[in-house]
PDB file of C-alpha atoms in Angstrom:
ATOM      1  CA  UNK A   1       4.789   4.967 -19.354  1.00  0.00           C
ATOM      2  CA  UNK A   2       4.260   7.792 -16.659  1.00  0.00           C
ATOM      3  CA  UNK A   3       3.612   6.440 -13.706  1.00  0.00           C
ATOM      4  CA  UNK A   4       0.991   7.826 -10.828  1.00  0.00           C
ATOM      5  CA  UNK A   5       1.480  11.595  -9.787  1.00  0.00           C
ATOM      6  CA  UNK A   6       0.873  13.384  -6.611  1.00  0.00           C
ATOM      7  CA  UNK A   7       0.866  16.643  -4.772  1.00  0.00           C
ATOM      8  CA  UNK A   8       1.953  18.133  -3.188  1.00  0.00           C
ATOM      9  CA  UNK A   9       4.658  16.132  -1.871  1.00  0.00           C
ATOM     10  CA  UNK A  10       4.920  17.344   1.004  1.00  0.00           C
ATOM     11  CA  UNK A  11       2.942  19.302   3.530  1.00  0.00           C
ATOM     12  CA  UNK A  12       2.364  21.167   6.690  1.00  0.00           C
ATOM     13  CA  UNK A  13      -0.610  22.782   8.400  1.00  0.00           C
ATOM     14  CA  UNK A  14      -2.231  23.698  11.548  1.00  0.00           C
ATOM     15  CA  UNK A  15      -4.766  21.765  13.216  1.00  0.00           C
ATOM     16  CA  UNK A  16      -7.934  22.808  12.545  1.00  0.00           C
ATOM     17  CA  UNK A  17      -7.178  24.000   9.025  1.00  0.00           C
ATOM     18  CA  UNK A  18      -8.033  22.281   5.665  1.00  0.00           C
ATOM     19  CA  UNK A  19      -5.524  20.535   2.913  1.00  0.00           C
ATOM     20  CA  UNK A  20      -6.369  19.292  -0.280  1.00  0.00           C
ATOM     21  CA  UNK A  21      -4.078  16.386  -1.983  1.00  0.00           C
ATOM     22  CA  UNK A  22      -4.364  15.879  -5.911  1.00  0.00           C
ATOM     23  CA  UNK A  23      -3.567  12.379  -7.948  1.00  0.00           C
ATOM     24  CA  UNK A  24      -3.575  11.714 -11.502  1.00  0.00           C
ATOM     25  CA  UNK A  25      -3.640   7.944 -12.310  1.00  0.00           C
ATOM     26  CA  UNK A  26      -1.928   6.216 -15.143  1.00  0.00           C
ATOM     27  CA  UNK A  27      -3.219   6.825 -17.788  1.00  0.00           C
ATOM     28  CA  UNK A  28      -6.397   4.702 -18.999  1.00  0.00           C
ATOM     29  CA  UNK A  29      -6.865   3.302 -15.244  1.00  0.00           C
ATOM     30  CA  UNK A  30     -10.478   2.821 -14.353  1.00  0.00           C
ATOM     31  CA  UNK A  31      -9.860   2.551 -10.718  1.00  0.00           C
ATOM     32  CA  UNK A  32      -8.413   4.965  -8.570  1.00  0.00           C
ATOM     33  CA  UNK A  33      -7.660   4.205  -4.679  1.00  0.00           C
ATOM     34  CA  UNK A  34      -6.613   6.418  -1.907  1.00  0.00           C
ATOM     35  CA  UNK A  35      -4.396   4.936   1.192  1.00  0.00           C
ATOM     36  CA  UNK A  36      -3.578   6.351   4.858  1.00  0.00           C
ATOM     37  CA  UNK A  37       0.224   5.592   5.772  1.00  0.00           C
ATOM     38  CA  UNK A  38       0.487   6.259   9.394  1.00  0.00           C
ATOM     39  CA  UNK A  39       3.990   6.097  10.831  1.00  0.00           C
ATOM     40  CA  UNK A  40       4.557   2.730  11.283  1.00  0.00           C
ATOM     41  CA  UNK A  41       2.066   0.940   9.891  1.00  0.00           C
ATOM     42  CA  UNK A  42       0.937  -0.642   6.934  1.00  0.00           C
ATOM     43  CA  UNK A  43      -1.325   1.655   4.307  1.00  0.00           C
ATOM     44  CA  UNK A  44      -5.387   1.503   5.376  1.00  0.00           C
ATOM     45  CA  UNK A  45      -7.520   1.923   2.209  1.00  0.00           C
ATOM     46  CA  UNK A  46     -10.061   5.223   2.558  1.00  0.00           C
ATOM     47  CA  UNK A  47     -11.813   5.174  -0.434  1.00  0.00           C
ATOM     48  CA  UNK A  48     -11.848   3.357  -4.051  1.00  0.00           C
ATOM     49  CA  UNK A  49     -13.054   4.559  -7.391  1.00  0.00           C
ATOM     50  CA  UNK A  50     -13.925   3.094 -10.441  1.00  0.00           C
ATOM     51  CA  UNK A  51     -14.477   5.511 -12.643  1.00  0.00           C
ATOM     52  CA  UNK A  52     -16.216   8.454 -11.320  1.00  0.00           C
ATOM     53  CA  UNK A  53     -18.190   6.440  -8.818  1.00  0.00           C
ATOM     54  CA  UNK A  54     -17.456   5.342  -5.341  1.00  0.00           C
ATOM     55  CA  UNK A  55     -16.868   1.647  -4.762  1.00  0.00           C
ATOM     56  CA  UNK A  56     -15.912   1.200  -1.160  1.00  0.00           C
ATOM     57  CA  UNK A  57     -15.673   4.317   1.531  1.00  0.00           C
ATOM     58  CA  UNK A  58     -16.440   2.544   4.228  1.00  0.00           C
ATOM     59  CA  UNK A  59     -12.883   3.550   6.318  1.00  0.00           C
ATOM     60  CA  UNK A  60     -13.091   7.083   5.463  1.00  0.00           C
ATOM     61  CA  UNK A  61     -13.933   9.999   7.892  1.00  0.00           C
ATOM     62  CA  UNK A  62     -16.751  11.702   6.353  1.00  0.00           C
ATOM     63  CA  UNK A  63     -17.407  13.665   8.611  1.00  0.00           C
ATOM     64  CA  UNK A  64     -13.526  15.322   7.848  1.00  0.00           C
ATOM     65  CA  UNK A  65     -12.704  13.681   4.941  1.00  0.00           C
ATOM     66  CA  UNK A  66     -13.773  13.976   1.003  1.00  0.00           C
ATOM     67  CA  UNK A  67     -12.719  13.012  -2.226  1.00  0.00           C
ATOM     68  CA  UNK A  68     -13.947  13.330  -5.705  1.00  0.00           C
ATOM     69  CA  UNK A  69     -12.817  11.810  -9.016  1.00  0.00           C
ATOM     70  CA  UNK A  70     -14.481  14.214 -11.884  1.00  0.00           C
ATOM     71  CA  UNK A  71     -14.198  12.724 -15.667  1.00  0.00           C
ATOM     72  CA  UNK A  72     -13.045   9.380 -14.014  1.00  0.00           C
ATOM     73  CA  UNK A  73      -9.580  10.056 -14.212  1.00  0.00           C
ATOM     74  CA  UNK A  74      -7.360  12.543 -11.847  1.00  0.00           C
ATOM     75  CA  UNK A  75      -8.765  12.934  -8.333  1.00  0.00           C
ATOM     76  CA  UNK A  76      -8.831  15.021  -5.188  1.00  0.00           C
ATOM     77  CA  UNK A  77      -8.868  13.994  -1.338  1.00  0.00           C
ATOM     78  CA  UNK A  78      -9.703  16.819   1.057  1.00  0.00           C
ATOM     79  CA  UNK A  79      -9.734  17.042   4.961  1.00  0.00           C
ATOM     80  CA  UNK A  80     -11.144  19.805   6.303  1.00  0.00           C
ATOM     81  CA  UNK A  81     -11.192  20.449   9.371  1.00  0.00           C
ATOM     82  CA  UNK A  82      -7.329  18.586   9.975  1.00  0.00           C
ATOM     83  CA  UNK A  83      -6.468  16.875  13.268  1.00  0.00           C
ATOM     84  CA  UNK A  84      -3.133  15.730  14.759  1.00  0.00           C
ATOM     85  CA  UNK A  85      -4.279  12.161  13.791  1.00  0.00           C
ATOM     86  CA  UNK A  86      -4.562  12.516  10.444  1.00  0.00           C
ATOM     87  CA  UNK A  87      -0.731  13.114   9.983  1.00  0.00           C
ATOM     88  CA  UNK A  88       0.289  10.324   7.841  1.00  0.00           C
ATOM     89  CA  UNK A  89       1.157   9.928   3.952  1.00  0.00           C
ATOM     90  CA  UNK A  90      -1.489  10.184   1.362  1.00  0.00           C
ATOM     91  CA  UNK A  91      -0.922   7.400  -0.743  1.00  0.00           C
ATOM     92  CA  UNK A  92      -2.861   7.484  -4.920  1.00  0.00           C
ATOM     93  CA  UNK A  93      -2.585   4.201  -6.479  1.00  0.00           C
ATOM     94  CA  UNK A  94      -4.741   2.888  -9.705  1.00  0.00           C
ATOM     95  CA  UNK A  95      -5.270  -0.048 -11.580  1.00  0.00           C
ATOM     96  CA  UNK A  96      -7.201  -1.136 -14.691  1.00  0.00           C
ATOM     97  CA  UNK A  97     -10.147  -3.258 -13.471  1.00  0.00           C
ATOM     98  CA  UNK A  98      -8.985  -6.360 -11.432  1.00  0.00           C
ATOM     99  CA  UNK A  99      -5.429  -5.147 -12.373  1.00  0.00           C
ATOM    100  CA  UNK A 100      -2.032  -4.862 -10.496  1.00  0.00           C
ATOM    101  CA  UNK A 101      -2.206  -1.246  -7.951  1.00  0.00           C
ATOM    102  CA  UNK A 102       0.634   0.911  -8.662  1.00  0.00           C
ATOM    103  CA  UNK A 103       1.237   3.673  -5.882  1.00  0.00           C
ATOM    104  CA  UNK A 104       1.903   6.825  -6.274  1.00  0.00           C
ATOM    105  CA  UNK A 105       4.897   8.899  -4.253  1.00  0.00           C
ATOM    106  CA  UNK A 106       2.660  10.101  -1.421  1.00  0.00           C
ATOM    107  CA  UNK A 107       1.874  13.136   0.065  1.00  0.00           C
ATOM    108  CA  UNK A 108       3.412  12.925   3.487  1.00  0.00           C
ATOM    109  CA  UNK A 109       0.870  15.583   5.862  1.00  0.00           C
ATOM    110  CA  UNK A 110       1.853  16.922   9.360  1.00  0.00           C
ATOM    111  CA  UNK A 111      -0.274  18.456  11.646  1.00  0.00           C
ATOM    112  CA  UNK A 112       0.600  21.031  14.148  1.00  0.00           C
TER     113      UNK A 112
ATOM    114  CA  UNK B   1     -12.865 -10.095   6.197  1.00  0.00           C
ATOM    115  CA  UNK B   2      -8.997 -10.619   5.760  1.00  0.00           C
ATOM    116  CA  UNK B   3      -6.246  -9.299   7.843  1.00  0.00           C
ATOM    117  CA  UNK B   4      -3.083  -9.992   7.618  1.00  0.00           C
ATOM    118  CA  UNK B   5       0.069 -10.866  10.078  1.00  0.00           C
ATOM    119  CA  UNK B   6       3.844  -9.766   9.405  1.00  0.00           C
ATOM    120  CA  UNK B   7       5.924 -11.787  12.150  1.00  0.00           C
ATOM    121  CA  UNK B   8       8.862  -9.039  12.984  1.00  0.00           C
ATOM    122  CA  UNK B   9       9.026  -5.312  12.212  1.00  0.00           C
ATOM    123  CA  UNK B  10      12.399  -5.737  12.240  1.00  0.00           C
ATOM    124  CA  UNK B  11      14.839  -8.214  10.336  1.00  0.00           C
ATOM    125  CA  UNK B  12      18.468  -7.831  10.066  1.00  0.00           C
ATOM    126  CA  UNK B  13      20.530  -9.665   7.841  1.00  0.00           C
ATOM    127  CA  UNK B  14      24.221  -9.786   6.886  1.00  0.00           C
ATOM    128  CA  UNK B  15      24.996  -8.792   3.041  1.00  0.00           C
ATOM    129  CA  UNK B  16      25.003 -11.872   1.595  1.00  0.00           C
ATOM    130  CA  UNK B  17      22.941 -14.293   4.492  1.00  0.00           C
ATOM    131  CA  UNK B  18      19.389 -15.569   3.180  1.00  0.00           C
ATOM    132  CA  UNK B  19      16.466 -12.869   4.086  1.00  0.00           C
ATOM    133  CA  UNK B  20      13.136 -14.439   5.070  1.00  0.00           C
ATOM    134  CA  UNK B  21      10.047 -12.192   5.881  1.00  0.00           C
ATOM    135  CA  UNK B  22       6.900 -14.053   7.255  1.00  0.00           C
ATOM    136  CA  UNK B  23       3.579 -13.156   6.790  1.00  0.00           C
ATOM    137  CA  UNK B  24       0.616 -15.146   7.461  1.00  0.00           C
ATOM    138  CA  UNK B  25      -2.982 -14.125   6.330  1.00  0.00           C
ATOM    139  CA  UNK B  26      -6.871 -14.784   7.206  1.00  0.00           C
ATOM    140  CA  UNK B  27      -9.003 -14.644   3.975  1.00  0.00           C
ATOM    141  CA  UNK B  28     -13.023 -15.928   3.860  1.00  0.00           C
ATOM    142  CA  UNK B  29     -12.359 -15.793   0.121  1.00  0.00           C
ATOM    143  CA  UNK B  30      -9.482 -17.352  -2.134  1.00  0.00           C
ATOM    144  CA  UNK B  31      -6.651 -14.463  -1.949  1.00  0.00           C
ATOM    145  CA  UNK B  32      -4.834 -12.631  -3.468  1.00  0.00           C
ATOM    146  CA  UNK B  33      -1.754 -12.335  -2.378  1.00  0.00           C
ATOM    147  CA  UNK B  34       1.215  -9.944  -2.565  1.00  0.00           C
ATOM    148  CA  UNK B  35       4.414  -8.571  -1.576  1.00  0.00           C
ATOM    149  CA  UNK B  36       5.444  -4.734  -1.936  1.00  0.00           C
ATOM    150  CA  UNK B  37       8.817  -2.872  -1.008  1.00  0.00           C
ATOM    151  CA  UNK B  38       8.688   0.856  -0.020  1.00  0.00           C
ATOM    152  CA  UNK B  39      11.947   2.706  -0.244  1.00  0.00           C
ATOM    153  CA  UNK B  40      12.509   5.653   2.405  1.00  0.00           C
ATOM    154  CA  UNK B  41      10.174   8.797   1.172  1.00  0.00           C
ATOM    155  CA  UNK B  42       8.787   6.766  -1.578  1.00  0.00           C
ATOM    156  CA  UNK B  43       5.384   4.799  -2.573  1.00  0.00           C
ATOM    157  CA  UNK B  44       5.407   0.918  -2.699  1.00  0.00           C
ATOM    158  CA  UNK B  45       6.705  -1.186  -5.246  1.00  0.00           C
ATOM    159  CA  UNK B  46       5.410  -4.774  -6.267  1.00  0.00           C
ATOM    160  CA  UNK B  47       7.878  -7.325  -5.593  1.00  0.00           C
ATOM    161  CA  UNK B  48       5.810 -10.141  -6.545  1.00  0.00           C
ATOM    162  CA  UNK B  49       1.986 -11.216  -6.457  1.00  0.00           C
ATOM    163  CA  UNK B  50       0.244 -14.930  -5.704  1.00  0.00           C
ATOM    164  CA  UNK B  51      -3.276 -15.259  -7.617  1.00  0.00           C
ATOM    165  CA  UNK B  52      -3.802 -18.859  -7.345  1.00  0.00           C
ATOM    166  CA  UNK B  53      -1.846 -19.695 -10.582  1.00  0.00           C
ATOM    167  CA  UNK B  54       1.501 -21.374  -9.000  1.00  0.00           C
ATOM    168  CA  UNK B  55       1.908 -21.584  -5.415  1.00  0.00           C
ATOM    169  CA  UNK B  56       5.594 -20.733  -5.885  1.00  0.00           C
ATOM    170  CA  UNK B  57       5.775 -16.786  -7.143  1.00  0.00           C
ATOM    171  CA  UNK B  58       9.327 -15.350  -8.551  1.00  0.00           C
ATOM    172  CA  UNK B  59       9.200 -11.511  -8.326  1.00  0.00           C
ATOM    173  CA  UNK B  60      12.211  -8.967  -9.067  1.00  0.00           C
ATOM    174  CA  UNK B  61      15.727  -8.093  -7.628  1.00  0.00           C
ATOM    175  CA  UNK B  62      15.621 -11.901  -7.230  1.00  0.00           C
ATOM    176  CA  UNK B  63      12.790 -12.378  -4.390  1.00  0.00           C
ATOM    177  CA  UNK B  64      10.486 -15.317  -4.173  1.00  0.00           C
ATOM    178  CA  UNK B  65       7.561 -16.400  -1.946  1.00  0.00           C
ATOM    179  CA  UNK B  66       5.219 -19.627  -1.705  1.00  0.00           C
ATOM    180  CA  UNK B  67       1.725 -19.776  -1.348  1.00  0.00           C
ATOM    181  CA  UNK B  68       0.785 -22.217   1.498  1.00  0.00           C
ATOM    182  CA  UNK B  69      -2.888 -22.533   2.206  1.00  0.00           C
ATOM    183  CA  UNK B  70      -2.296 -25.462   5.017  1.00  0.00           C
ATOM    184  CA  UNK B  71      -0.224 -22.909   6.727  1.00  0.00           C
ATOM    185  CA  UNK B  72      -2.054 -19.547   5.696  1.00  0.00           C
ATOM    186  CA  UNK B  73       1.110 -18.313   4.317  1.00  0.00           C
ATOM    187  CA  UNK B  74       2.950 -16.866   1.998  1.00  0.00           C
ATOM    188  CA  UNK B  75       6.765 -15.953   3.140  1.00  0.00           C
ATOM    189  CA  UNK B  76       9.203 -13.838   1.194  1.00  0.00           C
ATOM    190  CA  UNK B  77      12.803 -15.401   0.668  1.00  0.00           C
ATOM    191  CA  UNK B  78      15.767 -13.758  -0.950  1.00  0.00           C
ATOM    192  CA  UNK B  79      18.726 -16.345  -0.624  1.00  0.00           C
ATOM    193  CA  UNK B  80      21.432 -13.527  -0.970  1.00  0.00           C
ATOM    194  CA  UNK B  81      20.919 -10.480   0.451  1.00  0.00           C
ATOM    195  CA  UNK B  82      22.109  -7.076  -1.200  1.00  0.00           C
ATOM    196  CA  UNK B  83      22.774  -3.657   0.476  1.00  0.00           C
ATOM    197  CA  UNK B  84      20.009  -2.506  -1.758  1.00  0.00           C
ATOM    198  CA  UNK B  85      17.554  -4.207  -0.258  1.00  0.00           C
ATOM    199  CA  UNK B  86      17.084  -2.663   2.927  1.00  0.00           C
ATOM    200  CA  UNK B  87      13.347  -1.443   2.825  1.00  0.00           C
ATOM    201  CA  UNK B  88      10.859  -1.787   4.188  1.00  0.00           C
ATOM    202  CA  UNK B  89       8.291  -4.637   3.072  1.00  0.00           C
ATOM    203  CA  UNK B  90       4.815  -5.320   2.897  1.00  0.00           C
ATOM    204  CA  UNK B  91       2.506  -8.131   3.381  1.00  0.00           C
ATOM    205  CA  UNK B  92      -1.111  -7.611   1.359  1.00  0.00           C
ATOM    206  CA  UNK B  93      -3.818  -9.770   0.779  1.00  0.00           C
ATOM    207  CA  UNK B  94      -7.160  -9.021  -1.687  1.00  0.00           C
ATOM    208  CA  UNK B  95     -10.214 -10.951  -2.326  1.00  0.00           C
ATOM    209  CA  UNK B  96      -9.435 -11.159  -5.796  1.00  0.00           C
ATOM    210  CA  UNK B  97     -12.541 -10.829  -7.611  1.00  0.00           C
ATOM    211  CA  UNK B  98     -14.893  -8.231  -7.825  1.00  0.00           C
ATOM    212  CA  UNK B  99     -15.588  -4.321  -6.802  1.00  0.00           C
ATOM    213  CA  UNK B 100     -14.509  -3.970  -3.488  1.00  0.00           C
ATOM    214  CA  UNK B 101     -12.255  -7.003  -3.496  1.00  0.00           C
ATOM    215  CA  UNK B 102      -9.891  -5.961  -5.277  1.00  0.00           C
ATOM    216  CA  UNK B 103      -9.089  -3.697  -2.354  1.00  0.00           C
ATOM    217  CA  UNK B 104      -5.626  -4.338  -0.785  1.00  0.00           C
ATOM    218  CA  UNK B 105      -5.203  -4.931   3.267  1.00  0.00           C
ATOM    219  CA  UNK B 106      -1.542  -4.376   4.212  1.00  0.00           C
ATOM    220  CA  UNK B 107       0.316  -5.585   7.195  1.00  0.00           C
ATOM    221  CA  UNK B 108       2.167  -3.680  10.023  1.00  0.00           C
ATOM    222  CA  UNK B 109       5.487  -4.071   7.348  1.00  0.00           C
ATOM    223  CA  UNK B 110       8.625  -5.706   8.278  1.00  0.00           C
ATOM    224  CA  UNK B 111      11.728  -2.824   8.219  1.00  0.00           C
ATOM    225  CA  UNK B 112      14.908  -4.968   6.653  1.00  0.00           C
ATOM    226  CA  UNK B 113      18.143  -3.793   7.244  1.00  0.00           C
ATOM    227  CA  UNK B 114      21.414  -5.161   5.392  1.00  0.00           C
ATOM    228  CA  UNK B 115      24.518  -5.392   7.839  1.00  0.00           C
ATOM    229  CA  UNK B 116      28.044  -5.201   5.428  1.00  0.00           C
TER     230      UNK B 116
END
């Protein structure tokens, strides 16, 4: 069974400028979740889907930060505009309802 | 709310010696509770996972940890360590049940390094 997939896997941009990170879940996982790794610290959940629809955003930066999940299945996580903060890894994981999370690789961002 | 507490971002052991990794947790709700590895440049692995079935959990590579509610904790134990297990670990703790529950909050991590 493939496991989650993300990219890119690595990344580096300028402050100020916008990056876009891409996961596909396992396959027939309703929920999709998106962490923030920062250096040192545990992961910090952002957002969660299930499906296509939003189940808890309430630690993400809206004013910087977006995602979407379109068909319910692969998703997208933008930031736009970056800041030297938001260097961390990008962590997909997705479960089937209730299920065990399995994480993706990451996408490990640095901002300049 | 639930938050949880890793005692030690750093544990050294000598290849062989028993590994213990505390982690204590705060829950309003009964938790879930869980235990991930994360290997350098890599995304985290499930070790092993407490959800209120038996308060003693056996996980892989040999790793074990016990569910104690009088204490609020659940502590990972190894009783032989391996060069291969120098990670770094994670604490987690859910709500268990429902939507946003089932949400994951991670402690600080505890870095383990195997001495030969």
């Amino acid at each position: 069974e493939a496991g989650v997939a993300q990219s890119p896997r690595y990344k580096i941009i300028e402050k100020r400028q916008s990056v876009a990170f891409w996961c596909n879940p396992i396959s027939g996982h309703a929920t999709l979740y998106w962490y923030q790794q920062i250096l040192g610290q545990g992961p910090k959940l952002l957002i969660q889907f299930q499906n296509n629809g939003v189940v808890d955003d309430s630690q993400l930066p809206k004013d910087r930060f977006s995602a979407e999940r379109l068909k319910g299945v692969d998703s997208t996580l933008k930031i736009q505009p970056a800041k030297l903060e938001d260097s961390a890894v990008y962590l997909c994981a997705s479960s089937s309802v209730g299920g065990t999370q399995y994480f993706g690789p990451g996408t490990r961002l640095l901002v300049l | 709310a639930q938050s949880v507490t890793q005692l030690g971002s750093h544990v050294s052991v000598s290849e062989g010696a028993l590994v213990l990794l505390r982690c204590n947790y705060s829950s309003s709700v009964p938790p879930y509770l869980f235990w991930y590895v994360q290997y350098p440049n890599q995304g985290l692995q499930l070790l092993l996972k407490y959800t209120s079935a038996a308060t003693l959990v056996k996980g892989i590579n040999g790793f074990e940890a016990e569910f104690k509610k009088s204490e609020t904790s659940f502590h990972l134990t190894k009783p032989s360590a391996h060069m291969s297990d120098a990670a770094e670990y994670f604490c987690a703790v859910s709500g268990g049940s429902g939507g946003s529950n089932y949400k994951l909050t991670f402690g600080k991590g505890t870095l383990l390094t195997v001495n030969p």
